[in-house]
PDB file of C-alpha atoms in Angstrom:
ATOM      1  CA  UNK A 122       0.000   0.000   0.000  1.00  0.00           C
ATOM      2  CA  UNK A 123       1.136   3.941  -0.384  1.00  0.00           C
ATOM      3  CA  UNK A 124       1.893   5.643   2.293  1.00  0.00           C
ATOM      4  CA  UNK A 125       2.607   8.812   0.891  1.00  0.00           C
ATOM      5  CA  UNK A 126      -0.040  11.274  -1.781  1.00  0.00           C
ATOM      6  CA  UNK A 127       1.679  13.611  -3.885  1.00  0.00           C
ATOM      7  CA  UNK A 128       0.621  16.936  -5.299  1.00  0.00           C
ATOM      8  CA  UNK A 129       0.088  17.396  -7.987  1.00  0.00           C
ATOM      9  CA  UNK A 130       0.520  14.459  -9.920  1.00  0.00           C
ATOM     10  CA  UNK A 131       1.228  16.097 -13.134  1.00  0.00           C
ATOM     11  CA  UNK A 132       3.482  19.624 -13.302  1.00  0.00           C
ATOM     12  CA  UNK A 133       4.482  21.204 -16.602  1.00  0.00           C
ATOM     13  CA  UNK A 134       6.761  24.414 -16.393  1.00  0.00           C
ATOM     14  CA  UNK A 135       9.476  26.558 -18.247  1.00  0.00           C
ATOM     15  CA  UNK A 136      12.726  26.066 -17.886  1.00  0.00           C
ATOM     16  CA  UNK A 137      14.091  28.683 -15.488  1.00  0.00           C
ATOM     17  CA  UNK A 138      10.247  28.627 -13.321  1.00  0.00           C
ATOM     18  CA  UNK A 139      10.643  26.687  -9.892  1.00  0.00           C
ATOM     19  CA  UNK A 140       8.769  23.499  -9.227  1.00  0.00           C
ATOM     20  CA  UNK A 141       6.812  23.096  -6.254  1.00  0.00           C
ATOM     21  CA  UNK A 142       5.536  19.625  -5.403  1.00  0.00           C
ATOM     22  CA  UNK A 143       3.830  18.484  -2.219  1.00  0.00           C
ATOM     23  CA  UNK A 144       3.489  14.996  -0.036  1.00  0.00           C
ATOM     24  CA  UNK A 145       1.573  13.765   2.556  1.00  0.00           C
ATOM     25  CA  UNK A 146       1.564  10.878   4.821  1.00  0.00           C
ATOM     26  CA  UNK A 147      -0.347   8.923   7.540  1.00  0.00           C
ATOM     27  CA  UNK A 148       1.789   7.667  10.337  1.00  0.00           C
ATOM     28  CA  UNK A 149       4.631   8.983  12.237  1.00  0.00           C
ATOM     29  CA  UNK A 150       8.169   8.459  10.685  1.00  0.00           C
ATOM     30  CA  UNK A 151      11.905   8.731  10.910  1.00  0.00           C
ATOM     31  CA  UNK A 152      12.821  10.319   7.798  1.00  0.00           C
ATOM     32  CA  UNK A 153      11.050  11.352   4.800  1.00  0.00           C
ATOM     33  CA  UNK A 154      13.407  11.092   1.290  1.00  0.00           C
ATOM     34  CA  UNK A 155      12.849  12.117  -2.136  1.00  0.00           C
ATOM     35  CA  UNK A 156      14.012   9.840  -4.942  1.00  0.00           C
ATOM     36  CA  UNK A 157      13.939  10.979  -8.961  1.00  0.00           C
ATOM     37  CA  UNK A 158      13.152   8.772 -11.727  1.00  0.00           C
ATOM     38  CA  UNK A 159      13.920   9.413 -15.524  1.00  0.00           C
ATOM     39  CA  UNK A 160      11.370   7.366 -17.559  1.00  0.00           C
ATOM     40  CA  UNK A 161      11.930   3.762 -17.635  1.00  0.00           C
ATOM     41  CA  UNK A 162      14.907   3.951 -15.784  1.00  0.00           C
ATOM     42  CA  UNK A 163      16.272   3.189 -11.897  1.00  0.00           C
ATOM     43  CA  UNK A 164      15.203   5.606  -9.296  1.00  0.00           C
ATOM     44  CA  UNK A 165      18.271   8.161  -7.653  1.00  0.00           C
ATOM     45  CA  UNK A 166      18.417   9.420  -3.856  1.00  0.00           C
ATOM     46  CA  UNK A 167      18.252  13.206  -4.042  1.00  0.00           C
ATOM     47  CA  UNK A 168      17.483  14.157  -0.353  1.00  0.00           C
ATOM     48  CA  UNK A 169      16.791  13.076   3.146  1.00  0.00           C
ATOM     49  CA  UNK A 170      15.203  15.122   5.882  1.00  0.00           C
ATOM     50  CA  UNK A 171      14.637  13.435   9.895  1.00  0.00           C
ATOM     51  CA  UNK A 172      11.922  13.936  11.569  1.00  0.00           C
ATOM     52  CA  UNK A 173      13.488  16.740  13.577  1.00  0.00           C
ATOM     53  CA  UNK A 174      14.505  18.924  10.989  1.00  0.00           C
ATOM     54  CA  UNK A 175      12.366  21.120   9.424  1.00  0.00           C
ATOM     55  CA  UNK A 176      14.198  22.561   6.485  1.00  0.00           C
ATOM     56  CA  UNK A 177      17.256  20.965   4.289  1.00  0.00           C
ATOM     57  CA  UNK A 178      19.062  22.159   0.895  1.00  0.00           C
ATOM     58  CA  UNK A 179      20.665  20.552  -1.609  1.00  0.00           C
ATOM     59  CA  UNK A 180      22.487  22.293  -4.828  1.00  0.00           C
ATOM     60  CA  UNK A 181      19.513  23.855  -6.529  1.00  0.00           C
ATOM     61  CA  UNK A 182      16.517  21.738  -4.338  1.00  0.00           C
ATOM     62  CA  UNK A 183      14.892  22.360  -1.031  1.00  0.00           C
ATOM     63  CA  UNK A 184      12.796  20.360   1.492  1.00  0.00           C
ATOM     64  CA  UNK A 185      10.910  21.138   3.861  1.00  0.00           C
ATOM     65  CA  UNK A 186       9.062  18.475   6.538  1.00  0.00           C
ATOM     66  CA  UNK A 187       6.160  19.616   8.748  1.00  0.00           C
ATOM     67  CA  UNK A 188       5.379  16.660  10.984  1.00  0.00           C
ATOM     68  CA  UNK A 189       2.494  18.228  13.001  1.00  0.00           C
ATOM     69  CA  UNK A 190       0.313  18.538   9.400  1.00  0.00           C
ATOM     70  CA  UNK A 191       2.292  15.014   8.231  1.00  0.00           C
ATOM     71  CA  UNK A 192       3.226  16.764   5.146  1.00  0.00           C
ATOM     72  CA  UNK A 193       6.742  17.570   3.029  1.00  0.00           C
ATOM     73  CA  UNK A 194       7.723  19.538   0.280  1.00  0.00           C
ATOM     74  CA  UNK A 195      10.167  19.528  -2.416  1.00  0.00           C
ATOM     75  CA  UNK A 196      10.724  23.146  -4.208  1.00  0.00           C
ATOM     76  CA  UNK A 197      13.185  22.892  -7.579  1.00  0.00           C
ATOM     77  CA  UNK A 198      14.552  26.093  -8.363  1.00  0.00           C
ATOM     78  CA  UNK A 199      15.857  27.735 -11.582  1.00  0.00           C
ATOM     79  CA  UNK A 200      14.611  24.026 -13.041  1.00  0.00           C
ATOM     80  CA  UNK A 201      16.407  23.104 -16.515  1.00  0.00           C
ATOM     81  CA  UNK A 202      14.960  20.401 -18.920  1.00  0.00           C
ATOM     82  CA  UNK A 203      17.246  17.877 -17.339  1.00  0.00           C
ATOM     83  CA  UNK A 204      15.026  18.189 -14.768  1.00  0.00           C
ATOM     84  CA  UNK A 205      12.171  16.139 -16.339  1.00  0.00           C
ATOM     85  CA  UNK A 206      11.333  13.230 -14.007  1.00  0.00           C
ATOM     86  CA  UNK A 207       9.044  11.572 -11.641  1.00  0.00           C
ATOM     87  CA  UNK A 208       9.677  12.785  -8.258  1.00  0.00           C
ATOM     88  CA  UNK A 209       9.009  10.538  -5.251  1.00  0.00           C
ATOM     89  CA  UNK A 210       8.648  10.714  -2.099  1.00  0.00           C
ATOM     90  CA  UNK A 211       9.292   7.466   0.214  1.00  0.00           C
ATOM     91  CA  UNK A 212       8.988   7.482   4.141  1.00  0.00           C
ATOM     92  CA  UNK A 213      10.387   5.383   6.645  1.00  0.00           C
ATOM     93  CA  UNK A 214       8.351   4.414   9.393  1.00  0.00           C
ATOM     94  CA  UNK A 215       8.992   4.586  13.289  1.00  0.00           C
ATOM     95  CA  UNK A 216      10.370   0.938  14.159  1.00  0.00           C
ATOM     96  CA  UNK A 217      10.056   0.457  10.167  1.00  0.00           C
ATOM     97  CA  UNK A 218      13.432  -1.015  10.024  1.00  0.00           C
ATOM     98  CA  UNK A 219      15.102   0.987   6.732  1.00  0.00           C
ATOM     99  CA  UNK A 220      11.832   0.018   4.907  1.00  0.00           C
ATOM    100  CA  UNK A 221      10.675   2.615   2.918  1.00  0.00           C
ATOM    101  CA  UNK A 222       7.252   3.291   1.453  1.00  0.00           C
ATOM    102  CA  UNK A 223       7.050   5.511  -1.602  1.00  0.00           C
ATOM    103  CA  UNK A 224       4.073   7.693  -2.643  1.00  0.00           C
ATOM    104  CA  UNK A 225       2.814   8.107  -6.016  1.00  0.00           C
ATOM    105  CA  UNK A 226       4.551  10.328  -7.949  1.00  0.00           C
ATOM    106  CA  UNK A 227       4.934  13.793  -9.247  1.00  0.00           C
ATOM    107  CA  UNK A 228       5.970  13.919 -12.891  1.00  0.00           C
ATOM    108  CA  UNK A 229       7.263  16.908 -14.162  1.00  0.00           C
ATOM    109  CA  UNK A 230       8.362  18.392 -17.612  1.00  0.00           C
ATOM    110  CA  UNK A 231      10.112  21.231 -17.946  1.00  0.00           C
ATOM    111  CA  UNK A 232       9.967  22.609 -21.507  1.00  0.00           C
ATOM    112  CA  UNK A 233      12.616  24.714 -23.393  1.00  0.00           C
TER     113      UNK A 233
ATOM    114  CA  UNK B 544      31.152   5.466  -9.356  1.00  0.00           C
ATOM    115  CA  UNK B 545      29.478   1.956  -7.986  1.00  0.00           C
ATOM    116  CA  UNK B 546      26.206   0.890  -9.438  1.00  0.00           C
ATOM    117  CA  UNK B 547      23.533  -1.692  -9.008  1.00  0.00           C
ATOM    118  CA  UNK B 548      23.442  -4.085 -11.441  1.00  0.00           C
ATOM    119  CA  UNK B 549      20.276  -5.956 -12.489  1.00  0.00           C
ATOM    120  CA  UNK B 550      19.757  -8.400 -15.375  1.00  0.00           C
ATOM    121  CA  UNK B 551      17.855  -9.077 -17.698  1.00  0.00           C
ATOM    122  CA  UNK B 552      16.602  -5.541 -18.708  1.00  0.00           C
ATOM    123  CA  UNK B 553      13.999  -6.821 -20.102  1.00  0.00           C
ATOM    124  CA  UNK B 554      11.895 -10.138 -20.109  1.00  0.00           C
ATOM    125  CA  UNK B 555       8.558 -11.048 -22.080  1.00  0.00           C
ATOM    126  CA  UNK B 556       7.035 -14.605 -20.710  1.00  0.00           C
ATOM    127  CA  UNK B 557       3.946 -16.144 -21.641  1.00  0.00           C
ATOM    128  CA  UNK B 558       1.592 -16.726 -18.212  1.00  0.00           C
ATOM    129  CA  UNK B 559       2.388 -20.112 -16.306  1.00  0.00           C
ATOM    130  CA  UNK B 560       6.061 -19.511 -16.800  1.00  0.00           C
ATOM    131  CA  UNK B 561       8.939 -19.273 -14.435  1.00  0.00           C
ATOM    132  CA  UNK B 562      10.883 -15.914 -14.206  1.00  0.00           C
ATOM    133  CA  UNK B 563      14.023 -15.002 -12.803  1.00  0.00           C
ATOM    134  CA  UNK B 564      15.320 -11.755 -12.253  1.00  0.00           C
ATOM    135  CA  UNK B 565      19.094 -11.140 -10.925  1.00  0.00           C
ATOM    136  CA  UNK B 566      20.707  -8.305  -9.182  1.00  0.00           C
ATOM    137  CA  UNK B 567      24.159  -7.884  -8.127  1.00  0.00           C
ATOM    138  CA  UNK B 568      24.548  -4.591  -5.166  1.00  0.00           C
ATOM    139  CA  UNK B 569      26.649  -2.329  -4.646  1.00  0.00           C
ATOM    140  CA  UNK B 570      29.957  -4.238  -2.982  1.00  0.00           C
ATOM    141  CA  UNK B 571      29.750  -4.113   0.653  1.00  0.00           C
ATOM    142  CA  UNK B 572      26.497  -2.754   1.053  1.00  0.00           C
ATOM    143  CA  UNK B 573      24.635  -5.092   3.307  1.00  0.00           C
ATOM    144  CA  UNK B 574      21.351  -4.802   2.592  1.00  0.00           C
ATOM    145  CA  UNK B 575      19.527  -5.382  -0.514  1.00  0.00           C
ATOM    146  CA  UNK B 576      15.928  -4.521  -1.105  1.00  0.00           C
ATOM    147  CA  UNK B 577      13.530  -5.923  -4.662  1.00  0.00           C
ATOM    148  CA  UNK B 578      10.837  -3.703  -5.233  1.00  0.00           C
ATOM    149  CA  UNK B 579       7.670  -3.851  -7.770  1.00  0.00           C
ATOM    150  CA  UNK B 580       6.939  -1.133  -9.768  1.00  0.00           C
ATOM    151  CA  UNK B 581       3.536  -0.640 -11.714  1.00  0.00           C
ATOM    152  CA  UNK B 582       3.207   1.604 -14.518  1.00  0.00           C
ATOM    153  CA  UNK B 583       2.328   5.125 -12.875  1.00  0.00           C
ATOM    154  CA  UNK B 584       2.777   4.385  -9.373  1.00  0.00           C
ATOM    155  CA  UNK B 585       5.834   4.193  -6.944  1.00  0.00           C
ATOM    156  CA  UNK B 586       7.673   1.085  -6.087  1.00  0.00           C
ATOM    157  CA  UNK B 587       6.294  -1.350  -3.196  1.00  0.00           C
ATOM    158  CA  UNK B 588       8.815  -3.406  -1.694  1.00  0.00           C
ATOM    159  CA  UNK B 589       8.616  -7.145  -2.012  1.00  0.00           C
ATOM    160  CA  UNK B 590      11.700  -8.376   0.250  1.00  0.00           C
ATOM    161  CA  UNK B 591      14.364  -6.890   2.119  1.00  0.00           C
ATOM    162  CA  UNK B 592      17.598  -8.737   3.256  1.00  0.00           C
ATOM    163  CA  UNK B 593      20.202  -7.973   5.714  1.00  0.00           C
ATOM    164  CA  UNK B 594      23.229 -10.008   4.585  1.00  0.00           C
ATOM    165  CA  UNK B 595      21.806 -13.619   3.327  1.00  0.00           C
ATOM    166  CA  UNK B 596      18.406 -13.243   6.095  1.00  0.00           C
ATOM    167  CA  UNK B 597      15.474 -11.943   5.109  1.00  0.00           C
ATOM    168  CA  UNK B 598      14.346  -8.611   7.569  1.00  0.00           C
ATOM    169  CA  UNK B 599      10.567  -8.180   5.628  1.00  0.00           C
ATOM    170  CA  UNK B 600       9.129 -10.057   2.769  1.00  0.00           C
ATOM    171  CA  UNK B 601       5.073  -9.397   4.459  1.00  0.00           C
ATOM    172  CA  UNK B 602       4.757  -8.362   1.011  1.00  0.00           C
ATOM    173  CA  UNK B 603       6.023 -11.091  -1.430  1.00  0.00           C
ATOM    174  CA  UNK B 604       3.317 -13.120  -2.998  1.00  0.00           C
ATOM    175  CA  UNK B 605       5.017 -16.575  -1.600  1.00  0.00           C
ATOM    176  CA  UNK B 606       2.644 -18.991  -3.123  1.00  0.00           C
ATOM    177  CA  UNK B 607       4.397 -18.119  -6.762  1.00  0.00           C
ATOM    178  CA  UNK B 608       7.214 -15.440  -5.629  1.00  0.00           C
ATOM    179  CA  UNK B 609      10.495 -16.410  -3.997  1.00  0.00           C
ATOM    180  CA  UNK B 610      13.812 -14.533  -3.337  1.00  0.00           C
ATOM    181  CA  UNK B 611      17.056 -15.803  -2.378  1.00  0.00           C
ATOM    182  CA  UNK B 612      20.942 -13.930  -1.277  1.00  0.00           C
ATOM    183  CA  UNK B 613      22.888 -16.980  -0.681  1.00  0.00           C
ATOM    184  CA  UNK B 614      26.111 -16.116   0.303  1.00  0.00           C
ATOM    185  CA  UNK B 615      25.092 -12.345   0.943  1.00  0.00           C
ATOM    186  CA  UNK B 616      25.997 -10.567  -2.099  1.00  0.00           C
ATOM    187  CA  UNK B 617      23.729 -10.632  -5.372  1.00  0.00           C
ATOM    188  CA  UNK B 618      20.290 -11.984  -5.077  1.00  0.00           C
ATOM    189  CA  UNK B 619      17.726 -14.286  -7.274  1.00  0.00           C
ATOM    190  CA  UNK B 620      14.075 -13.170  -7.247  1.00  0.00           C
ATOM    191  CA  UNK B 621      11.983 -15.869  -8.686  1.00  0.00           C
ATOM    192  CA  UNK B 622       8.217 -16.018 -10.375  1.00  0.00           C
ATOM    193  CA  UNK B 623       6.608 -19.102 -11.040  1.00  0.00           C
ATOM    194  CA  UNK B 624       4.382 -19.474 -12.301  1.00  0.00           C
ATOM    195  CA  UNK B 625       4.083 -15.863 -13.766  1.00  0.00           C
ATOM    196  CA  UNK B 626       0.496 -14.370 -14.444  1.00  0.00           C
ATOM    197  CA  UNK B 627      -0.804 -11.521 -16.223  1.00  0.00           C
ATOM    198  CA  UNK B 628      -0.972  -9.532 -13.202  1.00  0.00           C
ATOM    199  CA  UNK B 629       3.063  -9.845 -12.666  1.00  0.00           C
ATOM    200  CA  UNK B 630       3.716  -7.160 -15.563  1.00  0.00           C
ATOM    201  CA  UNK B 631       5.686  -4.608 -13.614  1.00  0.00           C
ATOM    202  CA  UNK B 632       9.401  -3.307 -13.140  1.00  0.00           C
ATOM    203  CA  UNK B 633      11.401  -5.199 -10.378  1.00  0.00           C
ATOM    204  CA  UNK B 634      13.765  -3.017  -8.704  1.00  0.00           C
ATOM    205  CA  UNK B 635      16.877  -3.713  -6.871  1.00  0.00           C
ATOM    206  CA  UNK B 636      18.279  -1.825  -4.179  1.00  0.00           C
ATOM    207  CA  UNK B 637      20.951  -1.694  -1.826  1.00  0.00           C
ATOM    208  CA  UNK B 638      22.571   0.200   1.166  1.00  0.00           C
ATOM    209  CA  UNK B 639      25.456   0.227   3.502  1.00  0.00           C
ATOM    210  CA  UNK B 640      23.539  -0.989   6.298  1.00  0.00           C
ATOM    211  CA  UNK B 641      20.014  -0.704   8.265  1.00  0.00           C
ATOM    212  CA  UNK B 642      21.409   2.494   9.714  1.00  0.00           C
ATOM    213  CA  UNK B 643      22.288   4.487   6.673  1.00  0.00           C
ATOM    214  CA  UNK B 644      19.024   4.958   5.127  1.00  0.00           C
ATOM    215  CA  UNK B 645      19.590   6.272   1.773  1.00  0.00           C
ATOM    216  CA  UNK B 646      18.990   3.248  -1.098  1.00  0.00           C
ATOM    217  CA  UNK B 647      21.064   3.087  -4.380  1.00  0.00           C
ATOM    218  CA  UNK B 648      18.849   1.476  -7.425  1.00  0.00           C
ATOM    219  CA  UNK B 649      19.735  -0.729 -10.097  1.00  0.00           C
ATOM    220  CA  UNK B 650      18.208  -0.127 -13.819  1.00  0.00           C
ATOM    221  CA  UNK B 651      15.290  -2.205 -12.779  1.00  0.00           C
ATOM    222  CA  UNK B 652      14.074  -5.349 -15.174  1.00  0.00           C
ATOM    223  CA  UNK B 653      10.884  -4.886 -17.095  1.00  0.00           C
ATOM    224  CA  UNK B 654       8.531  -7.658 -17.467  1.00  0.00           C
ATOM    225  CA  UNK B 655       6.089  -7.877 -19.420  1.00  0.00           C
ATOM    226  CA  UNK B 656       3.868 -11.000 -19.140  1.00  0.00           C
ATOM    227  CA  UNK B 657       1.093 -12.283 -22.401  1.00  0.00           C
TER     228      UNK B 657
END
């Protein structure tokens, strides 16, 4: 089952334009991670926030976690075309053990 | 750089058959996760070792699904018989160990079952 929703599911933008997309999840965790995922291809670690942080950066990509409304977000700025992917989100559970559970998916395309 | 590697890249079976999938981690990394992707959602994981012992497979189908890390490096996931159902990507992932949480992915295997 999914643990996680993300918002929106589909995001098309410029290139330049920041990307905004949202998750939510049920039960309390010990980290929340994004992952990107070119079509058809492996997914790749991009960032990991604990549940007692409440901000993180990364190069061009911030995260932020709000445990209280069970919700994270990953903002893309400046995005280039490079930058089309599906975005996931995957929590790990309190006493989950390293297992993660992904949401759905945000795909976005950024256009020239 | 290290990578995950997974083989075949691609299978097409005809239902009823058996399927094997292969994935060799990163070296050293200790655990080693197969996941099941369907087309448009995210992955749900299917087993999870820690060296050659399984931590979590509540999720493998074990009346056709198997998976096996023998001497606690690469890892056999196994489908018999396959049904239509099965058509997914299987993932492969590894990491250090259960306290480094970031997971590195292989190319993933696509299968497509008629």
């Amino acid at each position: 089952s999914q643990q996680g929703e993300e918002d929106p599911q589909a995001l098309s933008i410029q290139e330049g334009e920041n990307a905004t997309m949202n998750c939510s999840y049920k039960t309390s965790i010990n980290n929340l991670q994004w992952y990107r995922q070119n079509s058809g291809r492996g997914l790749v670690h991009l960032i990991l926030i604990r549940s007692n942080e409440r901000e993180k950066h990364s190069g061009r990509l911030r995260v932020t976690l709000d445990t209280s409304k069970k919700s994270s977000s990953l903002l893309i700025t400046a995005s280039r075309a490079a930058d089309t992917a599906s975005y996931f989100c995957a929590t790990e559970l309190t006493g989950g053990g390293n297992k993660l559970t992904f949401g759905t998916g945000t795909q976005l395309k950024v256009e020239l | 750089e290290a990578e995950v590697a997974q083989s075949p890249r691609y299978k097409i079976t005809e239902k009823s058959q058996a399927v094997a999938f292969w994935c060799d981690p990163i070296s050293g990394h200790a655990t080693l996760y197969w996941y099941r992707q369907i087309l448009g959602q995210g992955p749900e994981l299917l087993v999870q070792f820690q060296d050659e012992s399984v931590v979590d497979d509540s999720q493998l189908p074990k009346d056709r699904f198997s998976a096996e890390r023998l001497k606690g490096v690469d890892s056999t996931l196994k489908i018999q018989p396959a049904e239509l159902g099965d058509s997914a990507m299987y993932l492969c992932a590894s990491g250090r160990d259960r306290s480094y949480n970031e997971q590195f992915f292989g190319p993933g295997t696509r299968l497509t079952v008629l």
